[in-house]
GROMACS .gro file of C-alpha atoms in nm:
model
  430
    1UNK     CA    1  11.219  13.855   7.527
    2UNK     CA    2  10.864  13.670   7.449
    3UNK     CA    3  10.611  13.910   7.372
    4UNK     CA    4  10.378  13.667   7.487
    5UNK     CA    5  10.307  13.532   7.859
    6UNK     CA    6  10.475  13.234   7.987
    7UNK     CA    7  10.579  13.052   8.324
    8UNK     CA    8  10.947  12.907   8.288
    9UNK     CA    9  11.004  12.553   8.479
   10UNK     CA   10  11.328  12.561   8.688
   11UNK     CA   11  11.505  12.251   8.821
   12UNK     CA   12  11.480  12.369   9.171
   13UNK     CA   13  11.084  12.370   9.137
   14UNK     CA   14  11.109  12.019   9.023
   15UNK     CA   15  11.306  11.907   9.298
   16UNK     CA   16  11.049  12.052   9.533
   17UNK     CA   17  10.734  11.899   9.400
   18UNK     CA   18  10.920  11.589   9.342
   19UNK     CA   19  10.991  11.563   9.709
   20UNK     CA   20  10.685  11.524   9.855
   21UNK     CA   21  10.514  11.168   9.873
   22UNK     CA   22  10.150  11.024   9.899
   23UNK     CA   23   9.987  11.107  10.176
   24UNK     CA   24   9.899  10.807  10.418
   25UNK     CA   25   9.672  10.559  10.394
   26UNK     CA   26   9.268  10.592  10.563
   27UNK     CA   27   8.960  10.351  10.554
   28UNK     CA   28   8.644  10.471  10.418
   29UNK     CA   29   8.344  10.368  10.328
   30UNK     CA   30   8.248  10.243   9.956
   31UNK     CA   31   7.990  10.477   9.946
   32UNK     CA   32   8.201  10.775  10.063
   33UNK     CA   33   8.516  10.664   9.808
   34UNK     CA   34   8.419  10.808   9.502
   35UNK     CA   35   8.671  11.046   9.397
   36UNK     CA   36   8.885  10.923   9.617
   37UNK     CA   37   9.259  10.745   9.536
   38UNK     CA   38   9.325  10.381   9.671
   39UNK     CA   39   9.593  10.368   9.852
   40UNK     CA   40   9.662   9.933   9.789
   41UNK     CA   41   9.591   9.753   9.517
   42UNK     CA   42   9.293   9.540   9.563
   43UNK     CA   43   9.218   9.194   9.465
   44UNK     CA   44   8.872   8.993   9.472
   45UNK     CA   45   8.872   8.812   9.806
   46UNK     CA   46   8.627   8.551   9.686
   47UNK     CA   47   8.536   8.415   9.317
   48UNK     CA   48   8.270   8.573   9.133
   49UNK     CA   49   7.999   8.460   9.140
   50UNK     CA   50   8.043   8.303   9.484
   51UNK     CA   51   7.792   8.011   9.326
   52UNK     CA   52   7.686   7.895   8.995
   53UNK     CA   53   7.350   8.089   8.881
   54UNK     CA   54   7.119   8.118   8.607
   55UNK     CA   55   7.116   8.427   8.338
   56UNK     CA   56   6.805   8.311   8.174
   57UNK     CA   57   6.437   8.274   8.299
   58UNK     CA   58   6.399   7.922   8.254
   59UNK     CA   59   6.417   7.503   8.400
   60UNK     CA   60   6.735   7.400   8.560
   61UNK     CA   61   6.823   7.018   8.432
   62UNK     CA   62   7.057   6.820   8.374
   63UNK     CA   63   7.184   6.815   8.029
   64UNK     CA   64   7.245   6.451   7.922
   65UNK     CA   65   6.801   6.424   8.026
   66UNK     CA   66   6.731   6.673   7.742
   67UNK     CA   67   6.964   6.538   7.487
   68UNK     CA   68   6.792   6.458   7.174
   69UNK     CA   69   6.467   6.657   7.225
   70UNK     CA   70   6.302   6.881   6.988
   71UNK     CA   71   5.967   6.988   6.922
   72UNK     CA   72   5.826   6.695   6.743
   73UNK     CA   73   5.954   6.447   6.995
   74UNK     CA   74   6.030   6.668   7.348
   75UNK     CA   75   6.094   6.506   7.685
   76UNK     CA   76   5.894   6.580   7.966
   77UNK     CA   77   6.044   6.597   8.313
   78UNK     CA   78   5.880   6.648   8.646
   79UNK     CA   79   5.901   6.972   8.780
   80UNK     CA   80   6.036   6.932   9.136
   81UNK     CA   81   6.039   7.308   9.231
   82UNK     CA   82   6.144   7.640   9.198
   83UNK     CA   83   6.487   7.835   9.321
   84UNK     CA   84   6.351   8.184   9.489
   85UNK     CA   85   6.560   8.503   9.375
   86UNK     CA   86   6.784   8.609   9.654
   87UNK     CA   87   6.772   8.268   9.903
   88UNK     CA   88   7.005   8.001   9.858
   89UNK     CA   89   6.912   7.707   9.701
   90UNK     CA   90   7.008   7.409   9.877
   91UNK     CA   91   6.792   7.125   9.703
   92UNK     CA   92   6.967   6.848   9.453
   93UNK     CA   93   6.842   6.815   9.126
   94UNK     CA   94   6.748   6.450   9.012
   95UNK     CA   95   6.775   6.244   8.740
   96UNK     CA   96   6.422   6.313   8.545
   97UNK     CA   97   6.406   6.657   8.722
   98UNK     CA   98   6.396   7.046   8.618
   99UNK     CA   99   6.384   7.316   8.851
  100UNK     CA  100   6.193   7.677   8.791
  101UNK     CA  101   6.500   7.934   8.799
  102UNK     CA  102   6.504   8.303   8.693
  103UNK     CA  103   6.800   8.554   8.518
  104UNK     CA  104   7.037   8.606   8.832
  105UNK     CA  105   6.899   8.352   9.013
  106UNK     CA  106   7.046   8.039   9.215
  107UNK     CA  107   7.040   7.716   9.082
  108UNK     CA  108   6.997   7.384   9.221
  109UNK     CA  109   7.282   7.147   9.301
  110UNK     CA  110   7.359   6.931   9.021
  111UNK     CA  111   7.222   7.124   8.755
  112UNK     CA  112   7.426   7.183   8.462
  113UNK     CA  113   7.224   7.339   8.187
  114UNK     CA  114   6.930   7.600   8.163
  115UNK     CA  115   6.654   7.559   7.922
  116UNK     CA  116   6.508   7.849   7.868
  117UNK     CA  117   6.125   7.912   7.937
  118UNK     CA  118   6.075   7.981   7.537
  119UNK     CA  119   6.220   7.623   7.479
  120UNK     CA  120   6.014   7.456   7.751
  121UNK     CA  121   5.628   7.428   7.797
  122UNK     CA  122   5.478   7.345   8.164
  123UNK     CA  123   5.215   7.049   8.193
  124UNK     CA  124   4.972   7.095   8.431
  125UNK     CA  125   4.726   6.811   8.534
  126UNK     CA  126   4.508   6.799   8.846
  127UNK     CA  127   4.539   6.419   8.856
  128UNK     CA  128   4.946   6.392   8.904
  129UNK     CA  129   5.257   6.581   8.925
  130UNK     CA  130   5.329   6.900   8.758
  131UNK     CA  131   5.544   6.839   8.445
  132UNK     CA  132   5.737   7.021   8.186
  133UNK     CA  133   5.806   6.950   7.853
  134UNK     CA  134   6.129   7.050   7.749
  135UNK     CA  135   6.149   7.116   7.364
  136UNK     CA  136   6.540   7.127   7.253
  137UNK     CA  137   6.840   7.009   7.389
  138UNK     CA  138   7.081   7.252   7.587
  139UNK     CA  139   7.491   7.134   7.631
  140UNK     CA  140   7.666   7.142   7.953
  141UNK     CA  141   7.689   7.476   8.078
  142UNK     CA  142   7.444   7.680   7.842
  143UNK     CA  143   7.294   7.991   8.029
  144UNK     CA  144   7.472   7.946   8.354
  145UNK     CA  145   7.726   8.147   8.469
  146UNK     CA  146   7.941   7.888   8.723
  147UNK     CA  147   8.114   7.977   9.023
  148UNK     CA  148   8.452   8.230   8.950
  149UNK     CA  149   8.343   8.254   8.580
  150UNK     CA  150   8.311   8.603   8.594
  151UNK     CA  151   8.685   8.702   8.836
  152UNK     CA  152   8.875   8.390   9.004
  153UNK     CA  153   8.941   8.448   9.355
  154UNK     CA  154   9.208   8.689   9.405
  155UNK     CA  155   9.155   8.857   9.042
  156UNK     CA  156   9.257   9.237   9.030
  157UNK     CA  157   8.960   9.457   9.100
  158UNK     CA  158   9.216   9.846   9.115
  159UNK     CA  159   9.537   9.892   9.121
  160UNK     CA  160   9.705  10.149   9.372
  161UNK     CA  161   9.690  10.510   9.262
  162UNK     CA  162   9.333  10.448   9.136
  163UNK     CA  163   9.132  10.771   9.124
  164UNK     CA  164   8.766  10.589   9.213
  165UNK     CA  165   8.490  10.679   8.958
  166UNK     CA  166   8.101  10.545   8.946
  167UNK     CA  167   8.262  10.214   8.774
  168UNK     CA  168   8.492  10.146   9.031
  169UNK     CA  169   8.243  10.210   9.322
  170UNK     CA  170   8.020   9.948   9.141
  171UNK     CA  171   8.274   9.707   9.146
  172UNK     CA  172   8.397   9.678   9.452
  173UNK     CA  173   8.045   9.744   9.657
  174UNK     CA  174   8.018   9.366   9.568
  175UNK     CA  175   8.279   9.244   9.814
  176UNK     CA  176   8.381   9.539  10.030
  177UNK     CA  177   8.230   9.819  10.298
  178UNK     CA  178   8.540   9.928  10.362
  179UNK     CA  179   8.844  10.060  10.092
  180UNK     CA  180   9.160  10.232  10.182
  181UNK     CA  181   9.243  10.527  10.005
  182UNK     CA  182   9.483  10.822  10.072
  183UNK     CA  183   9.404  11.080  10.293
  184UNK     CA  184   9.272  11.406  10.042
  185UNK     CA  185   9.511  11.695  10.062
  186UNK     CA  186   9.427  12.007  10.287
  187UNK     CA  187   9.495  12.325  10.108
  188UNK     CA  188   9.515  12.643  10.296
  189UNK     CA  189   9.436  12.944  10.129
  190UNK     CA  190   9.557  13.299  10.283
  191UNK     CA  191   9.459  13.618  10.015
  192UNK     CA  192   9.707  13.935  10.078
  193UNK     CA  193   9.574  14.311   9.966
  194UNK     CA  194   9.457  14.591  10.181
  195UNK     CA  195   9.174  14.648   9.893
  196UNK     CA  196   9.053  14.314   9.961
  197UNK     CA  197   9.026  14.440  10.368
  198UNK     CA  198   8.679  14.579  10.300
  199UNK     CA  199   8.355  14.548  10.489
  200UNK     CA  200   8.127  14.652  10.268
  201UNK     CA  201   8.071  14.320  10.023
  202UNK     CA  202   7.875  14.446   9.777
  203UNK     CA  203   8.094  14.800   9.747
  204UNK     CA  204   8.397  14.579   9.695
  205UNK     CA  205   8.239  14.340   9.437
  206UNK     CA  206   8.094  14.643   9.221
  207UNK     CA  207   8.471  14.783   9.231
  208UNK     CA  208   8.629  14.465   9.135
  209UNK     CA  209   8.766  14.426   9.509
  210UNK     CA  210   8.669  14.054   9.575
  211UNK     CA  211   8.985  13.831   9.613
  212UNK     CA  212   8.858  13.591   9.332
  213UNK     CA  213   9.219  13.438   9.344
  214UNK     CA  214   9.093  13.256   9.656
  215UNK     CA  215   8.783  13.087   9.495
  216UNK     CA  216   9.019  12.981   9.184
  217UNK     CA  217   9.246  12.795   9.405
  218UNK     CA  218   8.933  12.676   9.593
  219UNK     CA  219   8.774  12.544   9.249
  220UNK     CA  220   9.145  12.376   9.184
  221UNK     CA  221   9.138  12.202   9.472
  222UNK     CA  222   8.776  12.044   9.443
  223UNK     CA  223   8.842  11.943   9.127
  224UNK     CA  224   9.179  11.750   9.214
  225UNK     CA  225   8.991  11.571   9.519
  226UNK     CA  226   9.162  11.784   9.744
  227UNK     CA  227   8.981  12.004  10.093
  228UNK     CA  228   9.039  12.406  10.086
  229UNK     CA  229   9.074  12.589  10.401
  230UNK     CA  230   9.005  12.957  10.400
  231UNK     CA  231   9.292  13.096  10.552
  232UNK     CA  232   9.095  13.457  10.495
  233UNK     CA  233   9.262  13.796  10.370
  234UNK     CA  234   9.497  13.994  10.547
  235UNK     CA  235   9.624  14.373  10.465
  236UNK     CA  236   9.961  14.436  10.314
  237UNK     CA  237  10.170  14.434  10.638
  238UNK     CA  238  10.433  14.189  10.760
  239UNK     CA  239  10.263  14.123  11.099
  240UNK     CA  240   9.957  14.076  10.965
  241UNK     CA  241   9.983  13.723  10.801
  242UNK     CA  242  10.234  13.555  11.050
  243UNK     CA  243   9.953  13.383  11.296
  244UNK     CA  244   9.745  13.276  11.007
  245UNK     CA  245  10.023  13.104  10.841
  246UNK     CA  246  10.133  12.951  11.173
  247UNK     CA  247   9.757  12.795  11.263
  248UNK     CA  248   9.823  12.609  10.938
  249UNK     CA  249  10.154  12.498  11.016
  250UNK     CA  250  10.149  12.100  11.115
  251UNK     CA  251  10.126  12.216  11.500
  252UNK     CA  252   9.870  12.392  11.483
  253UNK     CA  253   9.522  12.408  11.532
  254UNK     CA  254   9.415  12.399  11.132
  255UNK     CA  255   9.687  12.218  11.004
  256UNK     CA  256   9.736  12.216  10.615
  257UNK     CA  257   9.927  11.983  10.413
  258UNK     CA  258  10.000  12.271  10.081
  259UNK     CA  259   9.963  12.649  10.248
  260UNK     CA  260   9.902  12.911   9.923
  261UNK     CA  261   9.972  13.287  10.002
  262UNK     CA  262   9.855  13.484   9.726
  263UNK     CA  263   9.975  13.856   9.645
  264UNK     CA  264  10.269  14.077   9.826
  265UNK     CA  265  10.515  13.843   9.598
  266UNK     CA  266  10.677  14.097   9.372
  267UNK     CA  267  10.956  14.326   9.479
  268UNK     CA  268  10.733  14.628   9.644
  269UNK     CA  269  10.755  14.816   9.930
  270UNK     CA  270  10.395  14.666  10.048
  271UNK     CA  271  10.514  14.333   9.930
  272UNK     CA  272  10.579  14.068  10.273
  273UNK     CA  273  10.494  13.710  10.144
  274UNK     CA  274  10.871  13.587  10.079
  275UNK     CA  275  10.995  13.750  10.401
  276UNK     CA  276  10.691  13.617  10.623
  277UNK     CA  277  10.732  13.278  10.481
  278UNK     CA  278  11.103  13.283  10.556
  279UNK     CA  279  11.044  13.358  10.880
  280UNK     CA  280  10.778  13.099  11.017
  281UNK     CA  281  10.963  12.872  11.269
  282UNK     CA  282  11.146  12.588  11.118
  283UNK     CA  283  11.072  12.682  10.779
  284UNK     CA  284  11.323  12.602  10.476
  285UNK     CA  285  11.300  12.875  10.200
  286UNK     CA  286  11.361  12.638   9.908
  287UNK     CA  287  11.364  12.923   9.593
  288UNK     CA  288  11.250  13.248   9.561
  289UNK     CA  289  11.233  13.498   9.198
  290UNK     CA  290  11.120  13.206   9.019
  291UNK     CA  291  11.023  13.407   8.726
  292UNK     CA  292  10.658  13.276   8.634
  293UNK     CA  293  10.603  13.579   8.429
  294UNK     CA  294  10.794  13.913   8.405
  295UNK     CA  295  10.796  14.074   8.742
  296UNK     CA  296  10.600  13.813   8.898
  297UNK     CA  297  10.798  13.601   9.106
  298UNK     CA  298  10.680  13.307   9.399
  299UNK     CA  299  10.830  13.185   9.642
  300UNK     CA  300  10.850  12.768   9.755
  301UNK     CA  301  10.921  12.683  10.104
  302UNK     CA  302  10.859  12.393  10.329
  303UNK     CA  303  10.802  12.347  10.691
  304UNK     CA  304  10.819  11.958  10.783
  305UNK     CA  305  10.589  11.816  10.559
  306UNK     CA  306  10.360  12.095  10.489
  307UNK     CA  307  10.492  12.290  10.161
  308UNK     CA  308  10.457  12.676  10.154
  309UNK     CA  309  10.354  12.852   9.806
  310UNK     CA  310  10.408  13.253   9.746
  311UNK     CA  311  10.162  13.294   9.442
  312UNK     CA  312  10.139  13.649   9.247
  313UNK     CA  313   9.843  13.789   9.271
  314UNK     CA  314   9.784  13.891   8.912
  315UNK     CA  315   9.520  13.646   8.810
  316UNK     CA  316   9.666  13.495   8.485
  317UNK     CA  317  10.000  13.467   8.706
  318UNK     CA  318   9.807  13.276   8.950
  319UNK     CA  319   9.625  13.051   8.732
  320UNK     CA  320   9.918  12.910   8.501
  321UNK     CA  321  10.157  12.829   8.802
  322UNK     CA  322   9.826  12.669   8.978
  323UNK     CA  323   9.770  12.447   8.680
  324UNK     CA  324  10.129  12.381   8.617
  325UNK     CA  325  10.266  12.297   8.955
  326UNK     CA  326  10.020  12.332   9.234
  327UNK     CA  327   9.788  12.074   9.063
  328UNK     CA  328  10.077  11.799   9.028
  329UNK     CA  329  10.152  11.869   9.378
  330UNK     CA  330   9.819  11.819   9.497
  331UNK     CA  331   9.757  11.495   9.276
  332UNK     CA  332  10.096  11.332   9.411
  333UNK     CA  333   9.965  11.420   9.768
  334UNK     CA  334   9.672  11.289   9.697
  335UNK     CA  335   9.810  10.958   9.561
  336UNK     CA  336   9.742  11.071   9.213
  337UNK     CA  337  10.092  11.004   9.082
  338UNK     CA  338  10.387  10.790   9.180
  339UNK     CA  339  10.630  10.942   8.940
  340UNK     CA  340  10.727  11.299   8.946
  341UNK     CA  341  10.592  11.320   8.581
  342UNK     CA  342  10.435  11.699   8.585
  343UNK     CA  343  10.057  11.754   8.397
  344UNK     CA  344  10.066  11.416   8.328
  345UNK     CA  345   9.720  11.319   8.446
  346UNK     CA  346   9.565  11.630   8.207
  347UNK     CA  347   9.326  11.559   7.945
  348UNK     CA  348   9.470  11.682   7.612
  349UNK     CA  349   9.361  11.778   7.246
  350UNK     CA  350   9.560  11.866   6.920
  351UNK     CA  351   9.588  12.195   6.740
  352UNK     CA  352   9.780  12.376   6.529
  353UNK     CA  353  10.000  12.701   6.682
  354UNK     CA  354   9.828  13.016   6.570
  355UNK     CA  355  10.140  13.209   6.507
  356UNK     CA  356  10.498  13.159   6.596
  357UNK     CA  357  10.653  13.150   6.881
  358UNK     CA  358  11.045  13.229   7.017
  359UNK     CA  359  11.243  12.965   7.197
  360UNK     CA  360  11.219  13.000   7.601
  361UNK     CA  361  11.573  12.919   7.652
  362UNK     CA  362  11.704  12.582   7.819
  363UNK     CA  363  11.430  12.560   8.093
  364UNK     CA  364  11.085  12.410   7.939
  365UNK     CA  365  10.839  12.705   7.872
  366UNK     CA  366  10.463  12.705   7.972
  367UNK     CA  367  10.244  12.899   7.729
  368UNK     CA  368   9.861  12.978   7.823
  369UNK     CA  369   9.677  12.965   7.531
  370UNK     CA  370   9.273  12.997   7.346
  371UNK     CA  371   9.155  12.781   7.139
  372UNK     CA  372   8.935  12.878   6.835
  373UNK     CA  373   8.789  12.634   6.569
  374UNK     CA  374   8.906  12.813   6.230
  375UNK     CA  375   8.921  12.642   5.920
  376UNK     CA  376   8.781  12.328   6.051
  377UNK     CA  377   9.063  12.284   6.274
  378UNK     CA  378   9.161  12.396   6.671
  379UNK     CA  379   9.418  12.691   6.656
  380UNK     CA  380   9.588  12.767   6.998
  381UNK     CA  381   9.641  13.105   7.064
  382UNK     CA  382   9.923  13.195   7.282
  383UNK     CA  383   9.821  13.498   7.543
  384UNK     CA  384   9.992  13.813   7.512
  385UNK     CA  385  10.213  13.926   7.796
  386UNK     CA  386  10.133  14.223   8.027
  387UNK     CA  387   9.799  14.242   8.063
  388UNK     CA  388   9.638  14.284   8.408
  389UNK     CA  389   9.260  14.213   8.259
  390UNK     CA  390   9.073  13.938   8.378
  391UNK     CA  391   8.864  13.896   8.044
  392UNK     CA  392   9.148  13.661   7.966
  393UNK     CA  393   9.054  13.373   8.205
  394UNK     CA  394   8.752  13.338   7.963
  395UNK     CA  395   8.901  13.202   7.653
  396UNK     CA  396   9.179  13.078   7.855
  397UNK     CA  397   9.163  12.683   7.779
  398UNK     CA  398   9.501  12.556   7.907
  399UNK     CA  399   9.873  12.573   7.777
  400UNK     CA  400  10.117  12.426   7.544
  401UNK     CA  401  10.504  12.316   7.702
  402UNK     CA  402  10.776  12.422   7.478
  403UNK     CA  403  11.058  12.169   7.583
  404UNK     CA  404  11.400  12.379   7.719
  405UNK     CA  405  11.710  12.349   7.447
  406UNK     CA  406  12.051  12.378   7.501
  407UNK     CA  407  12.059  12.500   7.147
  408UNK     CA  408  11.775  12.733   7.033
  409UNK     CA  409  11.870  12.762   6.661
  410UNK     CA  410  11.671  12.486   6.499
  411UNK     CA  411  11.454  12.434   6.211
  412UNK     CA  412  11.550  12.713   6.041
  413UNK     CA  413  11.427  12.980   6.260
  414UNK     CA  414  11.687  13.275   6.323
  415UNK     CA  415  11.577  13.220   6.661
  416UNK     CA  416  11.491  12.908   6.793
  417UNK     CA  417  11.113  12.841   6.878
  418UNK     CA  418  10.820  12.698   6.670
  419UNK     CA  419  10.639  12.801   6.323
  420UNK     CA  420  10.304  12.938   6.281
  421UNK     CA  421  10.058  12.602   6.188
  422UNK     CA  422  10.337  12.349   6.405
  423UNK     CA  423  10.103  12.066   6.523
  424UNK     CA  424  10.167  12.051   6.933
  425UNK     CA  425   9.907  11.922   7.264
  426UNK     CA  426   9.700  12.171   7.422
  427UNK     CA  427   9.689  12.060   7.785
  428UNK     CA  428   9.331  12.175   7.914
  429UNK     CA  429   9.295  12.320   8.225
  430UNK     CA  430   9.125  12.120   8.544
   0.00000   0.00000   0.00000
């Protein structure tokens, strides 16, 4: 047995997670999408720019009047007016014209070319028209950006499954008010413990009594773009949780999409949450004793479309099957992933294992882990097992995945598993 703690994957809570699809589809507004996942791809509905403009300060002309001009012989034109920054410009340039523009600006129609105001030099006499004279010669095209240069009409702005940052918000504020995006996950959170029952806040936070379990999962589920409901803490009795979980159910009056009960999960005589679970109405008990650590089992259920988690209550417990399943479950919810592909949305780095480690049997192996800079290089530290300190979730960075095998006895060691110094992907936490 590993000396060190670990969370071992089981095809039946692959199944589970895997079942579940995006939630549907809702319209928001630009300004209220970031963070949010489309739920369409979305394509410009008109070219960009809608019209041809000018990305200089300068004279709109026509380029075949400026040909040939330089400063020792430069052709004056008569300035016939000037486009105004955010009004359309519906004037025609003439032959033998220029027209004042500025970066951004519209342009006149007919133009072709922008001189810019450095190349140009304005002529100003009371007696006659106002002239400029332009100084160099400018092709077809130079300093204007023309109609659709920039995206055609119907050019991919996001793709479905987009999680919208500042970029994205940006982008499509130029043709939209309105983007649909999945609905974000509801997570309901109910905390188990008769020490957690207490009245007196600041007696239970001096003893360590404050169900901190309940603010992890609430932190999770921020992070991931997902809502927490506060389910609140019950004692360790079997009546005592039933009409909190059933409020949440999808007929009731705070309905939750993922339900989390956290604590009573082990085999106890105070311990309720697989047996209240089992008993909602219309509730399908999909696996129970799913060994995340040694004697710290959940439980996965479903009622409808709302899925039911029995977490442990011992914080490193918690936090590991959070990361490793509740998080993918909450991203494919959320629109996050279309494949049942776990962690695959977590940022990553490279290190080297700090000392060996044994094979975790056929079932892939989750490993929390520190990481420390020695040598120059990130070492990942794998957590021992046992321990019911908190101090852990300090230096706790994220885990490493040691893939199941059929046959453990490879590269040399007597029992399966990897060396001390094996290069392997630290998965960082949300």
């Amino acid at each position: 047995m590993s000396h060190y703690f670990c969370l071992r994957e089981t095809a039946e809570l692959t199944a589970f997670i895997a079942d579940f699809a995006a939630l549907p589809a809702e319209s928001v507004s630009v300004a209220a999408a970031l963070g949010r996942v489309l739920a369409h791809d979305i394509c410009s509905p008109l070219p960009c720019p809608a019209k041809s403009h000018s990305v200089r300060d300068g004279y709109a002309v026509l380029s075949a009047d400026v040909a040939g001009a330089s400063p020792q012989t430069p052709i004056l034109l008569r300035l016939a007016g000037e486009c105004h920054m955010g009004k359309e410009c519906n004037a025609h340039l003439q032959a033998g014209e220029a027209w004042r523009v500025f970066t951004g600006g519209p342009l006149p129609h007919g133009a072709d070319a922008v001189v810019m105001q450095e190349d140009a030099v304005p002529q100003q006499n009371p007696a006659s028209a106002a002239h400029v004279a332009v100084c160099h010669s400018c092709p077809v095209g130079q300093h204007v950006l023309a109609r659709g240069a920039d995206m055609p009409q119907g050019a991919p702005l996001a793709k479905v499954g987009t999680k919208l940052g500042a970029h994205h918000i940006a982008l499509l504020a130029q043709f939209f008010q309105q983007v649909p995006v999945h609905r974000r996950p509801v997570l309901g959170v109910l905390a188990t413990g008769d020490e957690f029952c207490t009245s007196n806040t600041a007696s239970a936070i001096a003893e360590g009594q404050t169900s901190t379990n309940a603010l992890l999962l609430e932190a999770l589920a921020t992070t991931l773009g997902a809502c927490c409901l506060h389910l609140g803490t019950v004692p360790d009795n079997i009546d005592a949780p039933k009409e909190r979980l059933r409020s949440a159910l999808p007929d009731g009056p705070t309905p939750c999409d993922v339900i989390v009960v956290i604590g009573g999960s082990s085999g106890g005589k105070r311990d309720f949450s697989a047996q209240v679970i089992a008993e909602l109405p219309g509730c399908r008990l999909c696996g129970h004793d799913q060994r995340v650590s040694s004697g710290r089992p959940l439980t996965i259920a479903r009622v409808g479309q709302t899925s039911i988690w029995g977490l442990p209550g011992h914080s490193l417990s918690l936090a590991l099957a959070a990361q490793v399943f509740l998080a993918p479950l909450l991203q494919r919810l959320g629109g996050q992933q279309t494949a049942p592909e776990f962690m695959g949305s977590s940022p990553t780095v490279l290190a080297r294992l700090g000392l060996a480690l044994p094979a975790g049997g056929p079932a892939p192996t989750h490993y929390p882990v520190m990481l420390r800079r020695e040598h120059g290089r990130l070492t990942a530290w794998p957590v021992t097992a046992g321990t019911g300190k908190t101090a852990v979730l300090r230096d706790m960075h994220g885990w490493i995945t040691m893939p199941g095998s059929p046959n453990p006895h490879r590269e040399g060691l007597p029992h399966g598993g990897l060396r001390r110094g094996a290069a392997l992907r630290v998965r960082l936490f949300a």
